[in-house]
Coordinates of C-alpha atoms in Angstrom, one line a residue:
M616 CA -5.2 -22.7 -9.9
S617 CA -3.8 -21.1 -6.8
L618 CA -0.5 -19.2 -6.8
Y619 CA 1.5 -18.5 -3.6
S620 CA 4.6 -16.4 -2.9
V621 CA 6.6 -15.6 0.2
Y622 CA 5.9 -12.2 1.9
N623 CA 7.3 -11.2 5.2
H624 CA 8.7 -14.7 5.6
T625 CA 5.1 -16.1 5.3
Y626 CA 3.3 -18.0 2.5
H627 CA 1.0 -15.6 0.8
P628 CA -1.8 -16.4 -1.6
R629 CA -1.4 -14.3 -4.8
H630 CA -4.5 -15.5 -6.5
Y631 CA -6.9 -18.5 -6.4
G632 CA -7.9 -18.7 -10.0
D633 CA -8.2 -16.4 -13.0
P634 CA -6.7 -13.0 -11.9
I635 CA -8.9 -11.2 -14.5
A636 CA -12.0 -12.8 -13.0
E637 CA -10.8 -11.8 -9.5
Y638 CA -10.2 -8.2 -10.8
W639 CA -13.9 -7.9 -12.0
A640 CA -15.1 -9.5 -8.8
L641 CA -13.4 -6.7 -6.9
L642 CA -14.7 -3.9 -9.2
E643 CA -18.3 -5.2 -9.3
G644 CA -19.0 -7.0 -6.0
V645 CA -17.3 -7.8 -2.7
T646 CA -14.1 -9.8 -2.1
L647 CA -12.3 -11.3 0.9
W648 CA -8.5 -11.3 1.1
D649 CA -6.2 -13.2 3.4
V650 CA -3.5 -10.6 4.2
G651 CA -2.1 -12.1 7.4
V652 CA 1.3 -11.4 5.9
E653 CA 0.8 -7.8 6.8
R654 CA 2.7 -8.2 10.0
Q655 CA 2.2 -5.5 12.6
V656 CA 5.0 -3.8 14.5
E657 CA 3.4 -2.5 17.7
I658 CA 5.0 0.5 19.5
T659 CA 3.9 1.4 23.0
G660 CA 5.3 3.1 26.1
P661 CA 5.9 6.6 27.4
D662 CA 8.2 7.5 24.5
A663 CA 6.1 5.8 21.8
F664 CA 4.9 9.0 20.1
E665 CA 8.3 10.6 20.0
F666 CA 9.9 7.4 18.7
T667 CA 7.4 6.7 16.0
N668 CA 7.5 10.3 14.9
M669 CA 11.3 9.8 14.4
L670 CA 10.8 6.6 12.3
V671 CA 8.8 8.3 9.5
P672 CA 9.1 11.6 7.5
R673 CA 5.4 12.5 8.0
D674 CA 4.5 14.8 10.9
L675 CA 2.6 12.6 13.3
T676 CA 1.4 15.6 15.4
K677 CA -1.1 15.8 12.6
C678 CA -2.3 12.2 13.1
K679 CA -5.2 11.9 15.5
V680 CA -5.9 9.0 17.8
G681 CA -8.0 6.6 15.6
Q682 CA -6.5 7.9 12.4
C683 CA -4.4 6.0 9.8
K684 CA -1.6 7.3 7.6
Y685 CA 0.3 5.9 4.7
V686 CA 4.0 6.5 5.6
F687 CA 7.5 5.7 4.7
V688 CA 10.0 4.3 7.1
T689 CA 13.3 5.9 5.9
A690 CA 17.0 5.0 6.5
A691 CA 19.7 7.5 7.3
D692 CA 20.5 7.9 3.5
G693 CA 16.8 8.6 2.7
G694 CA 16.1 5.1 1.3
I695 CA 12.7 3.6 1.8
I696 CA 12.9 0.7 4.3
N697 CA 9.1 0.1 4.2
D698 CA 5.9 1.8 3.3
P699 CA 3.3 0.7 5.9
V700 CA 0.0 2.0 6.9
L701 CA 0.3 3.5 10.3
L702 CA -2.6 3.1 12.8
R703 CA -2.6 5.4 15.8
L704 CA -4.6 3.4 18.4
G705 CA -3.8 5.6 21.4
E706 CA -1.7 8.6 22.4
N707 CA 1.3 6.3 22.7
H708 CA 0.0 3.2 20.9
F709 CA 0.9 2.6 17.2
W710 CA 0.8 -0.2 14.7
L711 CA 2.8 -0.3 11.5
S712 CA 1.0 -2.6 9.1
L713 CA 4.0 -3.7 7.1
A714 CA 4.8 -4.2 3.4
D715 CA 7.3 -6.9 2.5
S716 CA 10.5 -5.9 4.4
D717 CA 11.8 -6.3 7.9
V718 CA 11.1 -3.4 10.3
L719 CA 10.8 -5.1 13.7
L720 CA 14.6 -5.5 14.4
W721 CA 15.3 -2.1 12.8
A722 CA 12.9 -0.4 15.2
K723 CA 14.2 -2.4 18.2
G724 CA 17.8 -1.5 17.4
L725 CA 17.0 2.2 17.1
A726 CA 15.2 2.2 20.4
Q727 CA 18.0 0.4 22.2
N728 CA 20.6 2.7 20.8
L729 CA 18.7 5.8 21.6
G730 CA 17.7 4.6 25.1
M731 CA 14.0 5.4 24.5
D732 CA 11.3 4.0 26.9
V733 CA 9.2 2.0 24.4
R734 CA 8.0 -1.5 24.0
I735 CA 8.3 -2.8 20.4
R736 CA 6.9 -6.2 19.5
E737 CA 5.0 -8.1 16.9
P738 CA 1.5 -8.7 18.4
D739 CA -0.7 -11.7 17.6
V740 CA -2.8 -9.8 15.0
G741 CA -4.1 -11.2 11.8
P742 CA -5.7 -8.8 9.2
V743 CA -8.1 -9.6 6.4
Q744 CA -9.5 -7.2 3.8
V745 CA -13.1 -6.8 2.6
Q746 CA -13.0 -4.9 -0.6
G747 CA -15.3 -3.8 -3.4
P748 CA -18.5 -1.7 -3.8
K749 CA -20.6 -4.2 -1.9
S750 CA -18.2 -4.3 1.0
R751 CA -20.4 -1.8 2.9
D752 CA -23.4 -4.2 2.8
V753 CA -21.3 -7.0 4.3
M754 CA -19.8 -4.7 6.9
V755 CA -23.2 -3.4 8.0
D756 CA -24.4 -7.0 8.4
L757 CA -21.3 -7.7 10.5
F758 CA -21.1 -4.5 12.6
G759 CA -24.3 -2.5 12.1
E760 CA -25.0 0.8 10.4
S761 CA -22.5 2.7 12.7
I762 CA -19.6 1.2 10.7
L763 CA -20.5 3.5 7.9
D764 CA -19.6 6.4 10.1
V765 CA -15.9 5.4 10.0
P766 CA -14.2 7.9 7.6
Y767 CA -11.6 7.0 5.0
Y768 CA -8.2 6.2 6.7
Y769 CA -9.7 6.0 10.2
A770 CA -10.0 3.0 12.5
V771 CA -12.3 1.9 15.3
D772 CA -12.3 -0.9 18.0
R773 CA -15.2 -3.3 17.6
E774 CA -16.3 -6.7 18.9
L775 CA -17.4 -9.4 16.4
N776 CA -18.9 -12.7 17.5
G777 CA -16.9 -12.6 20.7
M778 CA -13.7 -11.5 19.0
R779 CA -11.8 -8.2 19.5
V780 CA -11.0 -6.5 16.2
V781 CA -9.8 -3.1 14.9
V782 CA -11.7 -2.0 11.7
S783 CA -10.1 0.5 9.3
R784 CA -11.3 2.1 6.2
T785 CA -8.2 1.2 4.2
G786 CA -7.1 -1.3 1.6
Y787 CA -4.8 -2.1 -1.3
T788 CA -7.3 -1.3 -4.0
A789 CA -8.4 2.4 -3.9
E790 CA -11.9 0.9 -4.1
L791 CA -14.5 1.1 -1.3
G792 CA -13.1 -1.3 1.4
Y793 CA -12.2 -2.2 4.9
E794 CA -9.5 -4.0 6.8
I795 CA -10.3 -6.1 9.9
Y796 CA -7.4 -6.6 12.3
L797 CA -8.0 -9.5 14.6
H798 CA -6.5 -9.7 18.1
D799 CA -5.6 -13.2 19.3
A800 CA -5.3 -14.3 15.7
T801 CA -3.7 -17.7 16.6
R802 CA -6.8 -18.6 18.5
D803 CA -9.6 -17.0 16.4
G804 CA -8.2 -16.7 12.9
V805 CA -10.4 -19.4 11.4
K806 CA -13.4 -18.2 13.3
L807 CA -13.0 -14.7 11.9
W808 CA -12.7 -16.0 8.4
E809 CA -15.8 -18.1 8.7
T810 CA -17.8 -15.3 10.3
I811 CA -17.0 -12.9 7.5
W812 CA -17.6 -15.6 4.8
E813 CA -21.1 -16.4 6.2
A814 CA -22.0 -12.7 6.2
G815 CA -20.6 -12.2 2.7
R816 CA -22.3 -15.3 1.1
P817 CA -25.7 -13.6 0.5
H818 CA -23.8 -10.7 -1.2
G819 CA -21.9 -13.0 -3.6
M820 CA -18.6 -12.6 -1.8
Q821 CA -15.5 -14.1 -3.5
V822 CA -12.1 -14.9 -2.1
I823 CA -9.3 -13.3 -4.2
G824 CA -5.6 -12.5 -3.8
P825 CA -4.3 -8.9 -3.8
C826 CA -5.2 -7.4 -7.1
H827 CA -2.1 -5.9 -8.7
I828 CA -4.1 -4.7 -11.7
R829 CA -6.2 -2.5 -9.6
R830 CA -3.4 -1.2 -7.4
I831 CA -1.4 -0.3 -10.5
E832 CA -4.4 1.6 -11.9
A833 CA -4.6 3.4 -8.6
G834 CA -0.9 4.4 -8.5
I835 CA -0.3 2.3 -5.4
L836 CA 3.3 1.2 -5.0
S837 CA 4.7 -2.2 -4.2
W838 CA 7.8 -2.4 -2.0
G839 CA 10.4 -4.6 -3.6
C840 CA 9.2 -3.7 -7.1
D841 CA 8.5 0.0 -7.4
I842 CA 10.4 1.1 -4.3
T843 CA 13.3 -0.5 -2.3
Y844 CA 16.1 0.5 0.1
E845 CA 17.8 2.2 -2.8
T846 CA 14.8 4.4 -3.7
N847 CA 14.1 7.7 -1.9
P848 CA 10.7 9.3 -1.6
F849 CA 11.5 12.1 -4.1
E850 CA 12.4 9.5 -6.8
A851 CA 9.1 7.8 -6.1
G852 CA 7.1 11.0 -6.6
Y853 CA 6.6 11.8 -2.9
G854 CA 8.2 14.9 -1.4
F855 CA 8.3 17.4 -4.2
E856 CA 4.6 17.3 -5.1
K857 CA 3.2 15.5 -2.0
T858 CA 5.1 17.4 0.7
W859 CA 3.1 16.0 3.5
M860 CA 4.8 12.6 3.0
V861 CA 8.2 14.1 3.6
D862 CA 7.7 17.1 6.0
L863 CA 11.1 18.7 6.2
A864 CA 9.7 21.7 8.0
Q865 CA 8.5 19.7 11.1
E866 CA 10.4 20.0 14.4
A867 CA 11.0 16.2 14.7
D868 CA 14.5 15.1 13.6
F869 CA 13.4 11.9 11.9
I870 CA 15.8 9.3 10.5
G871 CA 16.9 10.4 7.1
K872 CA 16.0 14.1 7.5
D873 CA 19.5 15.4 6.7
A874 CA 19.8 13.2 3.6
L875 CA 16.3 14.0 2.3
T876 CA 16.9 17.8 2.9
R877 CA 20.0 17.5 0.7
I878 CA 18.3 15.4 -1.9
K879 CA 15.5 18.0 -2.2
E880 CA 18.0 20.8 -2.6
E881 CA 20.1 19.0 -5.2
G882 CA 17.3 17.2 -7.0
V883 CA 17.1 13.7 -8.2
A884 CA 18.6 11.9 -11.3
R885 CA 15.7 9.6 -11.9
K886 CA 11.9 9.4 -11.3
L887 CA 9.2 6.8 -11.1
V888 CA 6.7 7.6 -13.9
G889 CA 3.5 6.1 -15.3
V890 CA 3.8 4.4 -18.7
R891 CA 1.3 3.1 -21.3
I892 CA 2.9 0.3 -23.3
G893 CA 1.7 -0.7 -26.7
G894 CA 1.5 -4.2 -28.1
P895 CA -0.1 -7.5 -26.8
G896 CA -1.0 -7.8 -23.2
V897 CA 1.9 -8.2 -20.7
G898 CA -0.3 -10.2 -18.3
S899 CA -2.1 -9.6 -15.1
F900 CA 1.1 -8.7 -13.2
N901 CA 4.7 -8.3 -14.4
D902 CA 7.3 -7.2 -11.9
G903 CA 9.6 -5.8 -14.7
S904 CA 11.7 -8.9 -15.1
M905 CA 10.9 -9.1 -18.8
I906 CA 10.3 -5.4 -19.5
E907 CA 12.9 -2.8 -20.2
P908 CA 12.6 0.8 -21.5
F909 CA 14.9 2.3 -24.2
D910 CA 15.2 5.7 -25.8
V911 CA 12.8 5.9 -28.7
H912 CA 15.7 7.1 -30.9
D913 CA 17.9 4.2 -30.0
P914 CA 15.5 1.2 -29.3
H915 CA 18.3 -1.4 -29.5
G916 CA 20.9 0.6 -27.6
L917 CA 21.6 1.3 -24.0
R918 CA 18.7 0.5 -21.6
I919 CA 17.8 3.8 -19.8
G920 CA 15.8 2.3 -16.9
E921 CA 13.3 -0.3 -15.8
V922 CA 9.6 -0.9 -15.7
T923 CA 9.1 -1.8 -12.1
S924 CA 5.4 -3.1 -12.3
A925 CA 3.1 -3.6 -15.3
C926 CA -0.1 -5.2 -16.2
R927 CA -2.9 -5.3 -18.8
S928 CA -5.8 -3.2 -17.5
P929 CA -9.1 -4.7 -18.7
R930 CA -11.0 -1.5 -17.9
L931 CA -8.5 0.7 -19.7
D932 CA -7.8 -1.9 -22.4
A933 CA -4.1 -1.0 -22.2
N934 CA -0.8 -2.1 -20.8
I935 CA 0.0 0.2 -17.9
G936 CA 2.8 0.3 -15.4
F937 CA 5.5 2.3 -13.5
A938 CA 9.0 2.9 -14.9
M939 CA 12.1 4.3 -13.2
V940 CA 13.7 6.5 -15.8
P941 CA 16.2 9.4 -15.9
V942 CA 14.6 12.8 -15.2
A943 CA 15.1 13.8 -18.8
Y944 CA 12.4 11.3 -19.7
Q945 CA 9.9 12.1 -16.9
E946 CA 7.5 14.5 -18.7
P947 CA 4.1 13.2 -19.8
G948 CA 4.1 12.6 -23.5
T949 CA 7.7 11.4 -23.7
E950 CA 8.0 8.5 -26.1
L951 CA 9.9 5.4 -25.2
V952 CA 10.5 1.9 -26.6
V953 CA 9.8 -0.8 -24.1
H954 CA 11.0 -4.4 -24.6
T955 CA 8.3 -6.7 -23.4
Q956 CA 8.0 -10.5 -23.6
H957 CA 6.5 -9.7 -27.1
G958 CA 9.5 -7.7 -28.3
P959 CA 10.0 -3.9 -28.6
Q960 CA 6.8 -1.9 -28.2
E961 CA 6.0 1.8 -28.4
A962 CA 5.4 3.4 -25.0
L963 CA 4.3 6.8 -23.6
V964 CA 5.0 8.4 -20.3
V965 CA 1.7 9.4 -18.7
E966 CA 0.3 10.8 -15.5
K967 CA -0.4 8.4 -12.6
P968 CA -2.7 7.3 -11.1
F969 CA -4.2 5.9 -14.3
H970 CA -7.8 5.8 -12.9
D971 CA -9.7 7.9 -10.3
P972 CA -6.7 10.2 -9.4
N973 CA -8.6 11.9 -6.5
K974 CA -9.7 8.7 -4.8
E975 CA -13.4 9.5 -5.3
I976 CA -14.3 5.8 -5.4
P977 CA -13.3 4.9 -1.8
K978 CA -14.7 8.2 -0.4
R979 CA -18.1 8.0 -2.2
F980 CA -20.0 6.8 0.8
E981 CA -18.5 9.2 3.4
R982 CA -20.8 10.2 6.2
T983 CA -18.3 12.3 8.1
A984 CA -15.5 14.6 7.1
T985 CA -11.9 13.3 7.0
A986 CA -8.9 15.1 8.3

């Protein structure tokens, strides 16, 4: 049974059958994902670098042409507007591969107000993901051995069956995987899908939806659940520890810099933590609507926060998720009571990611050094 949702104003396939079977297909084989909902915001023009560097708290002087970066787009108050993957396709040519929130008009408005010489548009680009340990075999059949020279979080231009594409070593899984961004998607979208499917058939390729179990295991955030306009990077665990995500020492005066400087100095009142939750399984994905954490000493009293994403991990044989809690509850080993659809359950704050914290899995076939 297929399940769809709406993402970036577009129908989005969540899964096509049993999400647990799709999870194992990803871990053990090769999977194909329709992620056309990852709309691109393209920024070009003489001021494109300066403008894009102002949009995000990362220092893009450290982003080479051909490199990709996970970034936040921040508001003036430090809130997270979006957390796209940024692709630098040229000195003054960028794509922001969006999560589920509007950025195009935000960027256009800023450029207009600042009088910057940039062109901002949504190009006719349609991405798909090829993910899983056998993805390298499919990609070699499609593009040849040279595709294995693309390092983690880098991108290259290629031609495939007469179609222009950008191929990146990225994905929403922390498994070995690739994304293929198709130019002229309106014309060639079906052709691309069929070309990849035929190459994947001998390798047992399966079509699946985005695997929330695997992204939660990997500590990958979901905008709209784990982070929103009301969440700043420091609350989400980026900035204090991962200072490269919010580089306050850089020269660029990015949007939100003053607010984030103040937040870092004053500290935060809450923090997004990892949790292991006892009791029966909470399902393959739960966005927190039925899960609430309470102080272990007052399990029926005042709710102290919320579980933003949770699932039952088959590999870990445990319920895992993220919870936004007061900083007094952020330390690993802190006991909580979490009310799930099965009633109150014991829970424990733990480190995240829950599996492969150093991203060894997607890097295991590296041929060249990353930067």
